[in-house]
Amino acid sequence: MAGGNQSSVFEFLLWGLSEQPEQQHRLFLLFLWMYLVTVAGNLLIILAIGTDTRLHTPMYFFLASLSCADILFISTTVPKALVNIQTQNRSISYVECLTQLYFFLTFGDMDIFILTTMAYDRYVAICHPLHYAMVMSRRCCIILVTACWTLTSLVAMTHTFLIFRLSFCSKKIIPNFFCDLGPLMKVSCSDTQVNERVLLFLGGAVILIPFGLILVSYIRIVSAILRVPSAQGRYKTFSTCGAHLAVVALFFGTVIRAYLCPSSSSSSSIEEDTAAVVMYTVVTPLLNPFIYSLRNKDMQGALGRLLRGKVSFSCGQ
């Protein structure tokens, strides 16, 4: 059956989560709780930054962009998984699957690029403070975020189009709780060499180049911090960057495990892949609001003022 001719009647079955009936209710409550907390936490960050003029700086502009991407990212997968668990119906149509794949790749890659942009922002702020206002101007920040959205859309369209070319025959069970590149290629009855090569080179570049840039940025940042004579100054700078490093380590560690480390078809390997996928698709967006707010006094103050209703709206960055 040709990929381009497959109708919306054609369906896949998502079998990435536990098949045991007694665990379905627990999984539903767990995923529902994580989804609601993630959306609420990231929305609070966006509202706190948008309504507090003291946070209209490049660092918080990028943080708000990350929170927006996280809400969209988790919303592409978890709501469908919740519906499937509640209705005991694991099916997803061909059109829904490709649509989910496109937006999942778009928002997932957006997280990668925004984290890279945040590392660059911290590098300029710490290593070139005198040029910071000029380099990270409002116009530059908007251009960077727009470029991130454009690149992620192009990458997602490339992968989605290559999946659209594939044929899917009788074996339609996807060992995941959403439509992703690797599982879809495994259930295809077409030659997937082109898809695999594009995933290796384009996907590898999208993951490893930003990861390398982040590492270089933080190596420069650490060397600059160590030259700060004041212990209090070093602590303050480290605490500012520590939250970002924690998010980067968790996110990139699980993404690299899921996409760039080959896995076998054994049940234990599939379980490890599912755990890695849950970590970067659900757990990381859940933790981001807590990581960025718990050790950040400015964010704590803005959130407190927001919750107390003492906010000041402004159109400036």
PDB file of C-alpha atoms in Angstrom:
ATOM      1  CA  MET A   1       0.000   0.000   0.000  1.00  0.00           C
ATOM      2  CA  ALA A   2       1.690   3.254  -1.080  1.00  0.00           C
ATOM      3  CA  GLY A   3       2.226   5.849   1.576  1.00  0.00           C
ATOM      4  CA  GLY A   4       0.785   8.698  -0.475  1.00  0.00           C
ATOM      5  CA  ASN A   5      -2.400   6.724  -1.266  1.00  0.00           C
ATOM      6  CA  GLN A   6      -3.228   5.594   2.278  1.00  0.00           C
ATOM      7  CA  SER A   7      -6.548   6.999   3.421  1.00  0.00           C
ATOM      8  CA  SER A   8      -7.562   8.309   6.811  1.00  0.00           C
ATOM      9  CA  VAL A   9      -9.255   4.930   7.455  1.00  0.00           C
ATOM     10  CA  PHE A  10      -5.820   3.344   7.787  1.00  0.00           C
ATOM     11  CA  GLU A  11      -4.879   3.161  11.477  1.00  0.00           C
ATOM     12  CA  PHE A  12      -1.918   2.434  13.733  1.00  0.00           C
ATOM     13  CA  LEU A  13      -2.077   0.942  17.214  1.00  0.00           C
ATOM     14  CA  LEU A  14      -0.057   2.645  19.961  1.00  0.00           C
ATOM     15  CA  TRP A  15       1.298   0.055  22.407  1.00  0.00           C
ATOM     16  CA  GLY A  16       4.048   1.978  24.164  1.00  0.00           C
ATOM     17  CA  LEU A  17       2.591   1.929  27.676  1.00  0.00           C
ATOM     18  CA  SER A  18       1.749  -0.960  29.972  1.00  0.00           C
ATOM     19  CA  GLU A  19      -0.712  -3.533  28.648  1.00  0.00           C
ATOM     20  CA  GLN A  20      -1.778  -4.687  32.127  1.00  0.00           C
ATOM     21  CA  PRO A  21      -5.376  -3.609  32.853  1.00  0.00           C
ATOM     22  CA  GLU A  22      -4.717  -2.995  36.561  1.00  0.00           C
ATOM     23  CA  GLN A  23      -2.086  -0.367  35.689  1.00  0.00           C
ATOM     24  CA  GLN A  24      -4.227   1.609  33.240  1.00  0.00           C
ATOM     25  CA  HIS A  25      -6.012   3.654  35.925  1.00  0.00           C
ATOM     26  CA  ARG A  26      -2.685   4.546  37.620  1.00  0.00           C
ATOM     27  CA  LEU A  27      -1.113   5.511  34.288  1.00  0.00           C
ATOM     28  CA  PHE A  28      -4.078   7.700  33.439  1.00  0.00           C
ATOM     29  CA  LEU A  29      -3.927   9.563  36.765  1.00  0.00           C
ATOM     30  CA  LEU A  30      -0.128   9.901  36.594  1.00  0.00           C
ATOM     31  CA  PHE A  31      -0.069  11.264  33.039  1.00  0.00           C
ATOM     32  CA  LEU A  32      -3.062  13.526  33.719  1.00  0.00           C
ATOM     33  CA  TRP A  33      -1.352  14.953  36.824  1.00  0.00           C
ATOM     34  CA  MET A  34       1.942  15.516  34.969  1.00  0.00           C
ATOM     35  CA  TYR A  35       0.154  17.169  32.050  1.00  0.00           C
ATOM     36  CA  LEU A  36      -1.916  19.544  34.197  1.00  0.00           C
ATOM     37  CA  VAL A  37       1.062  20.517  36.359  1.00  0.00           C
ATOM     38  CA  THR A  38       3.234  21.061  33.285  1.00  0.00           C
ATOM     39  CA  VAL A  39       0.704  23.285  31.540  1.00  0.00           C
ATOM     40  CA  ALA A  40      -0.125  25.235  34.703  1.00  0.00           C
ATOM     41  CA  GLY A  41       3.532  25.686  35.699  1.00  0.00           C
ATOM     42  CA  ASN A  42       4.669  26.871  32.285  1.00  0.00           C
ATOM     43  CA  LEU A  43       1.639  29.136  31.889  1.00  0.00           C
ATOM     44  CA  LEU A  44       2.480  30.751  35.227  1.00  0.00           C
ATOM     45  CA  ILE A  45       6.030  31.407  34.032  1.00  0.00           C
ATOM     46  CA  ILE A  46       4.760  32.980  30.782  1.00  0.00           C
ATOM     47  CA  LEU A  47       2.253  35.157  32.670  1.00  0.00           C
ATOM     48  CA  ALA A  48       4.787  36.154  35.342  1.00  0.00           C
ATOM     49  CA  ILE A  49       7.328  37.222  32.718  1.00  0.00           C
ATOM     50  CA  GLY A  50       4.742  38.961  30.539  1.00  0.00           C
ATOM     51  CA  THR A  51       3.204  40.954  33.381  1.00  0.00           C
ATOM     52  CA  ASP A  52       6.357  41.959  35.285  1.00  0.00           C
ATOM     53  CA  THR A  53       8.380  44.703  33.596  1.00  0.00           C
ATOM     54  CA  ARG A  54      11.447  43.757  35.664  1.00  0.00           C
ATOM     55  CA  LEU A  55      11.609  40.468  33.756  1.00  0.00           C
ATOM     56  CA  HIS A  56      11.439  42.028  30.290  1.00  0.00           C
ATOM     57  CA  THR A  57      15.024  41.034  29.510  1.00  0.00           C
ATOM     58  CA  PRO A  58      16.458  38.648  26.878  1.00  0.00           C
ATOM     59  CA  MET A  59      17.032  35.832  29.392  1.00  0.00           C
ATOM     60  CA  TYR A  60      13.387  35.787  30.476  1.00  0.00           C
ATOM     61  CA  PHE A  61      12.146  36.342  26.920  1.00  0.00           C
ATOM     62  CA  PHE A  62      13.866  33.086  25.946  1.00  0.00           C
ATOM     63  CA  LEU A  63      12.563  31.384  29.103  1.00  0.00           C
ATOM     64  CA  ALA A  64       9.003  32.376  28.166  1.00  0.00           C
ATOM     65  CA  SER A  65       9.619  31.004  24.668  1.00  0.00           C
ATOM     66  CA  LEU A  66      10.849  27.733  26.189  1.00  0.00           C
ATOM     67  CA  SER A  67       7.752  27.494  28.394  1.00  0.00           C
ATOM     68  CA  CYS A  68       5.518  28.088  25.379  1.00  0.00           C
ATOM     69  CA  ALA A  69       7.343  25.384  23.407  1.00  0.00           C
ATOM     70  CA  ASP A  70       7.068  22.985  26.371  1.00  0.00           C
ATOM     71  CA  ILE A  71       3.283  23.447  26.599  1.00  0.00           C
ATOM     72  CA  LEU A  72       2.899  22.774  22.890  1.00  0.00           C
ATOM     73  CA  PHE A  73       5.400  19.896  23.024  1.00  0.00           C
ATOM     74  CA  ILE A  74       3.643  17.937  25.765  1.00  0.00           C
ATOM     75  CA  SER A  75       0.218  18.748  24.264  1.00  0.00           C
ATOM     76  CA  THR A  76       1.070  16.888  21.050  1.00  0.00           C
ATOM     77  CA  THR A  77       1.417  13.527  22.804  1.00  0.00           C
ATOM     78  CA  VAL A  78      -0.108  13.300  26.294  1.00  0.00           C
ATOM     79  CA  PRO A  79      -3.763  14.249  25.561  1.00  0.00           C
ATOM     80  CA  LYS A  80      -3.986  11.533  22.892  1.00  0.00           C
ATOM     81  CA  ALA A  81      -2.356   9.035  25.256  1.00  0.00           C
ATOM     82  CA  LEU A  82      -4.887   9.962  27.964  1.00  0.00           C
ATOM     83  CA  VAL A  83      -7.805   9.453  25.570  1.00  0.00           C
ATOM     84  CA  ASN A  84      -6.427   6.077  24.492  1.00  0.00           C
ATOM     85  CA  ILE A  85      -5.967   4.923  28.094  1.00  0.00           C
ATOM     86  CA  GLN A  86      -9.427   6.094  29.180  1.00  0.00           C
ATOM     87  CA  THR A  87     -11.287   4.635  26.189  1.00  0.00           C
ATOM     88  CA  GLN A  88      -9.132   1.487  25.978  1.00  0.00           C
ATOM     89  CA  ASN A  89      -8.768   2.292  22.288  1.00  0.00           C
ATOM     90  CA  ARG A  90      -5.135   2.475  21.177  1.00  0.00           C
ATOM     91  CA  SER A  91      -5.801   3.386  17.553  1.00  0.00           C
ATOM     92  CA  ILE A  92      -4.649   6.537  15.769  1.00  0.00           C
ATOM     93  CA  SER A  93      -5.481   7.295  12.139  1.00  0.00           C
ATOM     94  CA  TYR A  94      -2.814   7.685   9.479  1.00  0.00           C
ATOM     95  CA  VAL A  95      -3.526  11.420   9.096  1.00  0.00           C
ATOM     96  CA  GLU A  96      -3.556  11.966  12.874  1.00  0.00           C
ATOM     97  CA  CYS A  97      -0.288  10.071  13.175  1.00  0.00           C
ATOM     98  CA  LEU A  98       1.549  12.179  10.588  1.00  0.00           C
ATOM     99  CA  THR A  99       0.080  15.377  12.030  1.00  0.00           C
ATOM    100  CA  GLN A 100       1.207  14.387  15.521  1.00  0.00           C
ATOM    101  CA  LEU A 101       4.661  13.484  14.176  1.00  0.00           C
ATOM    102  CA  TYR A 102       5.079  16.876  12.483  1.00  0.00           C
ATOM    103  CA  PHE A 103       4.142  18.926  15.552  1.00  0.00           C
ATOM    104  CA  PHE A 104       6.075  16.638  17.898  1.00  0.00           C
ATOM    105  CA  LEU A 105       9.256  17.152  15.850  1.00  0.00           C
ATOM    106  CA  THR A 106       8.611  20.890  15.524  1.00  0.00           C
ATOM    107  CA  PHE A 107       8.164  21.573  19.234  1.00  0.00           C
ATOM    108  CA  GLY A 108      10.805  19.044  20.309  1.00  0.00           C
ATOM    109  CA  ASP A 109      13.434  20.635  18.068  1.00  0.00           C
ATOM    110  CA  MET A 110      12.248  24.035  19.258  1.00  0.00           C
ATOM    111  CA  ASP A 111      13.223  23.039  22.799  1.00  0.00           C
ATOM    112  CA  ILE A 112      16.703  22.147  21.532  1.00  0.00           C
ATOM    113  CA  PHE A 113      17.201  25.449  19.703  1.00  0.00           C
ATOM    114  CA  ILE A 114      15.790  27.583  22.521  1.00  0.00           C
ATOM    115  CA  LEU A 115      18.098  25.897  25.049  1.00  0.00           C
ATOM    116  CA  THR A 116      21.015  26.683  22.708  1.00  0.00           C
ATOM    117  CA  THR A 117      19.897  30.302  22.399  1.00  0.00           C
ATOM    118  CA  MET A 118      19.658  30.569  26.183  1.00  0.00           C
ATOM    119  CA  ALA A 119      23.228  29.279  26.496  1.00  0.00           C
ATOM    120  CA  TYR A 120      24.404  31.912  23.997  1.00  0.00           C
ATOM    121  CA  ASP A 121      22.549  34.602  25.943  1.00  0.00           C
ATOM    122  CA  ARG A 122      24.309  33.580  29.174  1.00  0.00           C
ATOM    123  CA  TYR A 123      27.661  33.440  27.354  1.00  0.00           C
ATOM    124  CA  VAL A 124      27.290  37.015  26.082  1.00  0.00           C
ATOM    125  CA  ALA A 125      26.001  38.271  29.457  1.00  0.00           C
ATOM    126  CA  ILE A 126      28.897  36.768  31.446  1.00  0.00           C
ATOM    127  CA  CYS A 127      31.821  36.826  29.009  1.00  0.00           C
ATOM    128  CA  HIS A 128      30.993  40.085  27.164  1.00  0.00           C
ATOM    129  CA  PRO A 129      28.865  42.122  29.596  1.00  0.00           C
ATOM    130  CA  LEU A 130      29.771  45.501  28.057  1.00  0.00           C
ATOM    131  CA  HIS A 131      28.418  44.427  24.681  1.00  0.00           C
ATOM    132  CA  TYR A 132      25.385  42.566  26.030  1.00  0.00           C
ATOM    133  CA  ALA A 133      22.779  45.294  25.504  1.00  0.00           C
ATOM    134  CA  MET A 134      23.902  45.832  21.921  1.00  0.00           C
ATOM    135  CA  VAL A 135      24.271  42.146  20.965  1.00  0.00           C
ATOM    136  CA  MET A 136      21.100  40.872  22.668  1.00  0.00           C
ATOM    137  CA  SER A 137      18.816  43.689  21.564  1.00  0.00           C
ATOM    138  CA  ARG A 138      15.060  43.250  21.285  1.00  0.00           C
ATOM    139  CA  ARG A 139      15.370  42.937  17.502  1.00  0.00           C
ATOM    140  CA  CYS A 140      18.107  40.283  17.828  1.00  0.00           C
ATOM    141  CA  CYS A 141      16.032  38.240  20.299  1.00  0.00           C
ATOM    142  CA  ILE A 142      13.003  38.246  18.011  1.00  0.00           C
ATOM    143  CA  ILE A 143      15.164  37.261  15.017  1.00  0.00           C
ATOM    144  CA  LEU A 144      16.732  34.378  16.995  1.00  0.00           C
ATOM    145  CA  VAL A 145      13.372  32.963  18.116  1.00  0.00           C
ATOM    146  CA  THR A 146      11.881  33.387  14.632  1.00  0.00           C
ATOM    147  CA  ALA A 147      14.882  31.595  13.130  1.00  0.00           C
ATOM    148  CA  CYS A 148      14.403  28.766  15.641  1.00  0.00           C
ATOM    149  CA  TRP A 149      10.743  28.323  14.656  1.00  0.00           C
ATOM    150  CA  THR A 150      11.612  28.423  10.949  1.00  0.00           C
ATOM    151  CA  LEU A 151      14.399  25.837  11.242  1.00  0.00           C
ATOM    152  CA  THR A 152      12.311  23.460  13.338  1.00  0.00           C
ATOM    153  CA  SER A 153       9.417  23.656  10.876  1.00  0.00           C
ATOM    154  CA  LEU A 154      11.720  22.854   7.936  1.00  0.00           C
ATOM    155  CA  VAL A 155      13.307  19.903   9.746  1.00  0.00           C
ATOM    156  CA  ALA A 156       9.904  18.540  10.814  1.00  0.00           C
ATOM    157  CA  MET A 157       8.522  18.891   7.271  1.00  0.00           C
ATOM    158  CA  THR A 158      11.507  17.004   5.864  1.00  0.00           C
ATOM    159  CA  HIS A 159      11.081  14.026   8.210  1.00  0.00           C
ATOM    160  CA  THR A 160       7.278  13.994   7.867  1.00  0.00           C
ATOM    161  CA  PHE A 161       7.450  14.028   4.060  1.00  0.00           C
ATOM    162  CA  LEU A 162       9.905  11.102   4.075  1.00  0.00           C
ATOM    163  CA  ILE A 163       7.551   9.122   6.351  1.00  0.00           C
ATOM    164  CA  PHE A 164       4.657  10.010   4.021  1.00  0.00           C
ATOM    165  CA  ARG A 165       6.529   8.251   1.187  1.00  0.00           C
ATOM    166  CA  LEU A 166       6.636   4.939   3.081  1.00  0.00           C
ATOM    167  CA  SER A 167       4.156   2.082   2.802  1.00  0.00           C
ATOM    168  CA  PHE A 168       2.546   0.433   5.822  1.00  0.00           C
ATOM    169  CA  CYS A 169       1.095  -3.030   5.461  1.00  0.00           C
ATOM    170  CA  SER A 170      -0.330  -5.479   7.987  1.00  0.00           C
ATOM    171  CA  LYS A 171       2.068  -4.837  10.882  1.00  0.00           C
ATOM    172  CA  LYS A 172       0.783  -1.552  12.264  1.00  0.00           C
ATOM    173  CA  ILE A 173       1.583  -1.839  15.984  1.00  0.00           C
ATOM    174  CA  ILE A 174       3.808   1.060  17.126  1.00  0.00           C
ATOM    175  CA  PRO A 175       5.798   0.271  20.309  1.00  0.00           C
ATOM    176  CA  ASN A 176       5.333   3.797  21.646  1.00  0.00           C
ATOM    177  CA  PHE A 177       2.539   5.942  23.098  1.00  0.00           C
ATOM    178  CA  PHE A 178       2.746   8.416  20.197  1.00  0.00           C
ATOM    179  CA  CYS A 179       3.918   8.513  16.568  1.00  0.00           C
ATOM    180  CA  ASP A 180       7.678   8.976  16.315  1.00  0.00           C
ATOM    181  CA  LEU A 181      10.230   8.480  13.551  1.00  0.00           C
ATOM    182  CA  GLY A 182      11.973   5.323  14.760  1.00  0.00           C
ATOM    183  CA  PRO A 183       8.853   3.272  15.575  1.00  0.00           C
ATOM    184  CA  LEU A 184       7.165   4.307  12.310  1.00  0.00           C
ATOM    185  CA  MET A 185      10.177   3.230  10.265  1.00  0.00           C
ATOM    186  CA  LYS A 186      10.204  -0.127  12.071  1.00  0.00           C
ATOM    187  CA  VAL A 187       6.599  -0.943  11.118  1.00  0.00           C
ATOM    188  CA  SER A 188       6.972   0.167   7.500  1.00  0.00           C
ATOM    189  CA  CYS A 189       7.145  -2.450   4.739  1.00  0.00           C
ATOM    190  CA  SER A 190       9.111  -0.074   2.464  1.00  0.00           C
ATOM    191  CA  ASP A 191      12.839   0.475   2.142  1.00  0.00           C
ATOM    192  CA  THR A 192      13.707   2.965   4.903  1.00  0.00           C
ATOM    193  CA  GLN A 193      17.391   3.514   4.095  1.00  0.00           C
ATOM    194  CA  VAL A 194      16.805   7.124   3.000  1.00  0.00           C
ATOM    195  CA  ASN A 195      14.794   7.836   6.155  1.00  0.00           C
ATOM    196  CA  GLU A 196      17.458   6.257   8.350  1.00  0.00           C
ATOM    197  CA  ARG A 197      20.256   8.252   6.726  1.00  0.00           C
ATOM    198  CA  VAL A 198      18.351  11.514   6.990  1.00  0.00           C
ATOM    199  CA  LEU A 199      17.539  10.750  10.630  1.00  0.00           C
ATOM    200  CA  LEU A 200      21.201   9.969  11.307  1.00  0.00           C
ATOM    201  CA  PHE A 201      22.693  13.018   9.602  1.00  0.00           C
ATOM    202  CA  LEU A 202      19.964  15.668   9.875  1.00  0.00           C
ATOM    203  CA  GLY A 203      18.668  14.435  13.226  1.00  0.00           C
ATOM    204  CA  GLY A 204      22.205  14.013  14.521  1.00  0.00           C
ATOM    205  CA  ALA A 205      23.085  17.545  13.421  1.00  0.00           C
ATOM    206  CA  VAL A 206      19.958  19.001  15.055  1.00  0.00           C
ATOM    207  CA  ILE A 207      20.873  17.305  18.341  1.00  0.00           C
ATOM    208  CA  LEU A 208      24.680  17.270  18.447  1.00  0.00           C
ATOM    209  CA  ILE A 209      25.521  20.696  16.959  1.00  0.00           C
ATOM    210  CA  PRO A 210      23.360  22.601  19.485  1.00  0.00           C
ATOM    211  CA  PHE A 211      24.654  20.334  22.266  1.00  0.00           C
ATOM    212  CA  GLY A 212      28.235  21.121  21.234  1.00  0.00           C
ATOM    213  CA  LEU A 213      27.511  24.852  21.102  1.00  0.00           C
ATOM    214  CA  ILE A 214      25.990  24.691  24.590  1.00  0.00           C
ATOM    215  CA  LEU A 215      29.069  22.866  25.909  1.00  0.00           C
ATOM    216  CA  VAL A 216      31.422  25.426  24.337  1.00  0.00           C
ATOM    217  CA  SER A 217      29.343  28.280  25.765  1.00  0.00           C
ATOM    218  CA  TYR A 218      29.475  26.850  29.268  1.00  0.00           C
ATOM    219  CA  ILE A 219      33.156  26.022  29.105  1.00  0.00           C
ATOM    220  CA  ARG A 220      33.751  29.702  28.306  1.00  0.00           C
ATOM    221  CA  ILE A 221      31.306  30.730  31.034  1.00  0.00           C
ATOM    222  CA  VAL A 222      32.961  28.544  33.689  1.00  0.00           C
ATOM    223  CA  SER A 223      36.425  29.857  32.800  1.00  0.00           C
ATOM    224  CA  ALA A 224      35.100  33.424  33.083  1.00  0.00           C
ATOM    225  CA  ILE A 225      33.410  32.703  36.419  1.00  0.00           C
ATOM    226  CA  LEU A 226      36.600  31.245  37.883  1.00  0.00           C
ATOM    227  CA  ARG A 227      38.319  34.570  37.198  1.00  0.00           C
ATOM    228  CA  VAL A 228      35.760  36.452  39.304  1.00  0.00           C
ATOM    229  CA  PRO A 229      37.573  37.506  42.506  1.00  0.00           C
ATOM    230  CA  SER A 230      34.484  37.583  44.720  1.00  0.00           C
ATOM    231  CA  ALA A 231      33.224  34.245  46.049  1.00  0.00           C
ATOM    232  CA  GLN A 232      29.748  35.755  46.328  1.00  0.00           C
ATOM    233  CA  GLY A 233      29.917  36.855  42.694  1.00  0.00           C
ATOM    234  CA  ARG A 234      30.963  33.383  41.588  1.00  0.00           C
ATOM    235  CA  TYR A 235      28.134  31.794  43.548  1.00  0.00           C
ATOM    236  CA  LYS A 236      25.531  34.157  42.102  1.00  0.00           C
ATOM    237  CA  THR A 237      26.690  33.514  38.537  1.00  0.00           C
ATOM    238  CA  PHE A 238      26.871  29.752  39.052  1.00  0.00           C
ATOM    239  CA  SER A 239      23.365  29.685  40.536  1.00  0.00           C
ATOM    240  CA  THR A 240      22.030  31.619  37.526  1.00  0.00           C
ATOM    241  CA  CYS A 241      23.497  29.103  35.073  1.00  0.00           C
ATOM    242  CA  GLY A 242      23.032  25.974  37.191  1.00  0.00           C
ATOM    243  CA  ALA A 243      19.316  25.668  36.434  1.00  0.00           C
ATOM    244  CA  HIS A 244      19.950  25.867  32.694  1.00  0.00           C
ATOM    245  CA  LEU A 245      22.680  23.211  32.908  1.00  0.00           C
ATOM    246  CA  ALA A 246      20.366  20.868  34.815  1.00  0.00           C
ATOM    247  CA  VAL A 247      17.686  21.168  32.111  1.00  0.00           C
ATOM    248  CA  VAL A 248      20.272  20.701  29.344  1.00  0.00           C
ATOM    249  CA  ALA A 249      21.757  17.578  30.968  1.00  0.00           C
ATOM    250  CA  LEU A 250      18.369  15.921  31.498  1.00  0.00           C
ATOM    251  CA  PHE A 251      16.927  16.825  28.110  1.00  0.00           C
ATOM    252  CA  PHE A 252      19.920  16.095  25.885  1.00  0.00           C
ATOM    253  CA  GLY A 253      20.889  12.970  27.813  1.00  0.00           C
ATOM    254  CA  THR A 254      17.520  11.332  27.203  1.00  0.00           C
ATOM    255  CA  VAL A 255      17.190  12.640  23.612  1.00  0.00           C
ATOM    256  CA  ILE A 256      20.606  11.234  22.665  1.00  0.00           C
ATOM    257  CA  ARG A 257      19.663   7.913  24.292  1.00  0.00           C
ATOM    258  CA  ALA A 258      16.385   7.741  22.404  1.00  0.00           C
ATOM    259  CA  TYR A 259      17.571   8.792  18.935  1.00  0.00           C
ATOM    260  CA  LEU A 260      21.307   8.285  18.562  1.00  0.00           C
ATOM    261  CA  CYS A 261      21.946   5.109  20.573  1.00  0.00           C
ATOM    262  CA  PRO A 262      20.886   1.983  18.690  1.00  0.00           C
ATOM    263  CA  SER A 263      18.533  -0.398  20.490  1.00  0.00           C
ATOM    264  CA  SER A 264      17.517  -3.971  19.874  1.00  0.00           C
ATOM    265  CA  SER A 265      13.957  -5.275  19.615  1.00  0.00           C
ATOM    266  CA  SER A 266      14.061  -7.033  22.979  1.00  0.00           C
ATOM    267  CA  SER A 267      11.390  -6.190  25.536  1.00  0.00           C
ATOM    268  CA  SER A 268      13.928  -4.739  28.004  1.00  0.00           C
ATOM    269  CA  SER A 269      15.362  -2.476  25.305  1.00  0.00           C
ATOM    270  CA  ILE A 270      11.883  -1.277  24.313  1.00  0.00           C
ATOM    271  CA  GLU A 271      11.145  -0.494  27.970  1.00  0.00           C
ATOM    272  CA  GLU A 272      14.395   1.503  28.214  1.00  0.00           C
ATOM    273  CA  ASP A 273      13.501   3.420  25.051  1.00  0.00           C
ATOM    274  CA  THR A 274      10.030   4.176  26.438  1.00  0.00           C
ATOM    275  CA  ALA A 275      11.533   5.397  29.714  1.00  0.00           C
ATOM    276  CA  ALA A 276      13.922   7.703  27.843  1.00  0.00           C
ATOM    277  CA  VAL A 277      11.070   9.029  25.679  1.00  0.00           C
ATOM    278  CA  VAL A 278       8.867   9.721  28.715  1.00  0.00           C
ATOM    279  CA  MET A 279      11.764  11.573  30.358  1.00  0.00           C
ATOM    280  CA  TYR A 280      12.252  14.129  27.605  1.00  0.00           C
ATOM    281  CA  THR A 281       8.648  14.380  26.378  1.00  0.00           C
ATOM    282  CA  VAL A 282       6.875  14.528  29.749  1.00  0.00           C
ATOM    283  CA  VAL A 283       9.255  14.815  32.705  1.00  0.00           C
ATOM    284  CA  THR A 284      11.526  17.583  31.351  1.00  0.00           C
ATOM    285  CA  PRO A 285       8.649  19.973  30.495  1.00  0.00           C
ATOM    286  CA  LEU A 286       7.226  19.160  33.951  1.00  0.00           C
ATOM    287  CA  LEU A 287      10.457  19.999  35.772  1.00  0.00           C
ATOM    288  CA  ASN A 288      11.394  23.152  33.835  1.00  0.00           C
ATOM    289  CA  PRO A 289       9.071  25.534  35.749  1.00  0.00           C
ATOM    290  CA  PHE A 290      10.349  24.237  39.105  1.00  0.00           C
ATOM    291  CA  ILE A 291      14.022  24.264  38.086  1.00  0.00           C
ATOM    292  CA  TYR A 292      13.866  27.817  36.751  1.00  0.00           C
ATOM    293  CA  SER A 293      11.784  29.265  39.578  1.00  0.00           C
ATOM    294  CA  LEU A 294      12.960  27.567  42.768  1.00  0.00           C
ATOM    295  CA  ARG A 295      16.542  28.957  42.571  1.00  0.00           C
ATOM    296  CA  ASN A 296      15.653  32.275  40.911  1.00  0.00           C
ATOM    297  CA  LYS A 297      14.652  35.073  43.255  1.00  0.00           C
ATOM    298  CA  ASP A 298      13.423  37.299  40.403  1.00  0.00           C
ATOM    299  CA  MET A 299      11.088  34.569  39.173  1.00  0.00           C
ATOM    300  CA  GLN A 300       9.929  33.808  42.705  1.00  0.00           C
ATOM    301  CA  GLY A 301       9.119  37.480  43.231  1.00  0.00           C
ATOM    302  CA  ALA A 302       7.289  37.763  39.907  1.00  0.00           C
ATOM    303  CA  LEU A 303       5.272  34.604  40.569  1.00  0.00           C
ATOM    304  CA  GLY A 304       4.387  35.862  44.038  1.00  0.00           C
ATOM    305  CA  ARG A 305       3.191  39.204  42.675  1.00  0.00           C
ATOM    306  CA  LEU A 306       1.230  37.423  39.927  1.00  0.00           C
ATOM    307  CA  LEU A 307      -0.533  35.120  42.390  1.00  0.00           C
ATOM    308  CA  ARG A 308      -1.323  38.078  44.661  1.00  0.00           C
ATOM    309  CA  GLY A 309      -2.709  40.030  41.710  1.00  0.00           C
ATOM    310  CA  LYS A 310      -0.025  42.747  41.855  1.00  0.00           C
ATOM    311  CA  VAL A 311       1.059  42.839  38.224  1.00  0.00           C
ATOM    312  CA  SER A 312       2.156  45.580  35.856  1.00  0.00           C
ATOM    313  CA  PHE A 313       1.442  45.081  32.156  1.00  0.00           C
ATOM    314  CA  SER A 314       3.777  46.487  29.561  1.00  0.00           C
ATOM    315  CA  CYS A 315       4.438  45.965  25.866  1.00  0.00           C
ATOM    316  CA  GLY A 316       8.182  46.293  26.218  1.00  0.00           C
ATOM    317  CA  GLN A 317      10.569  43.338  26.367  1.00  0.00           C
TER     318      GLN A 317
END
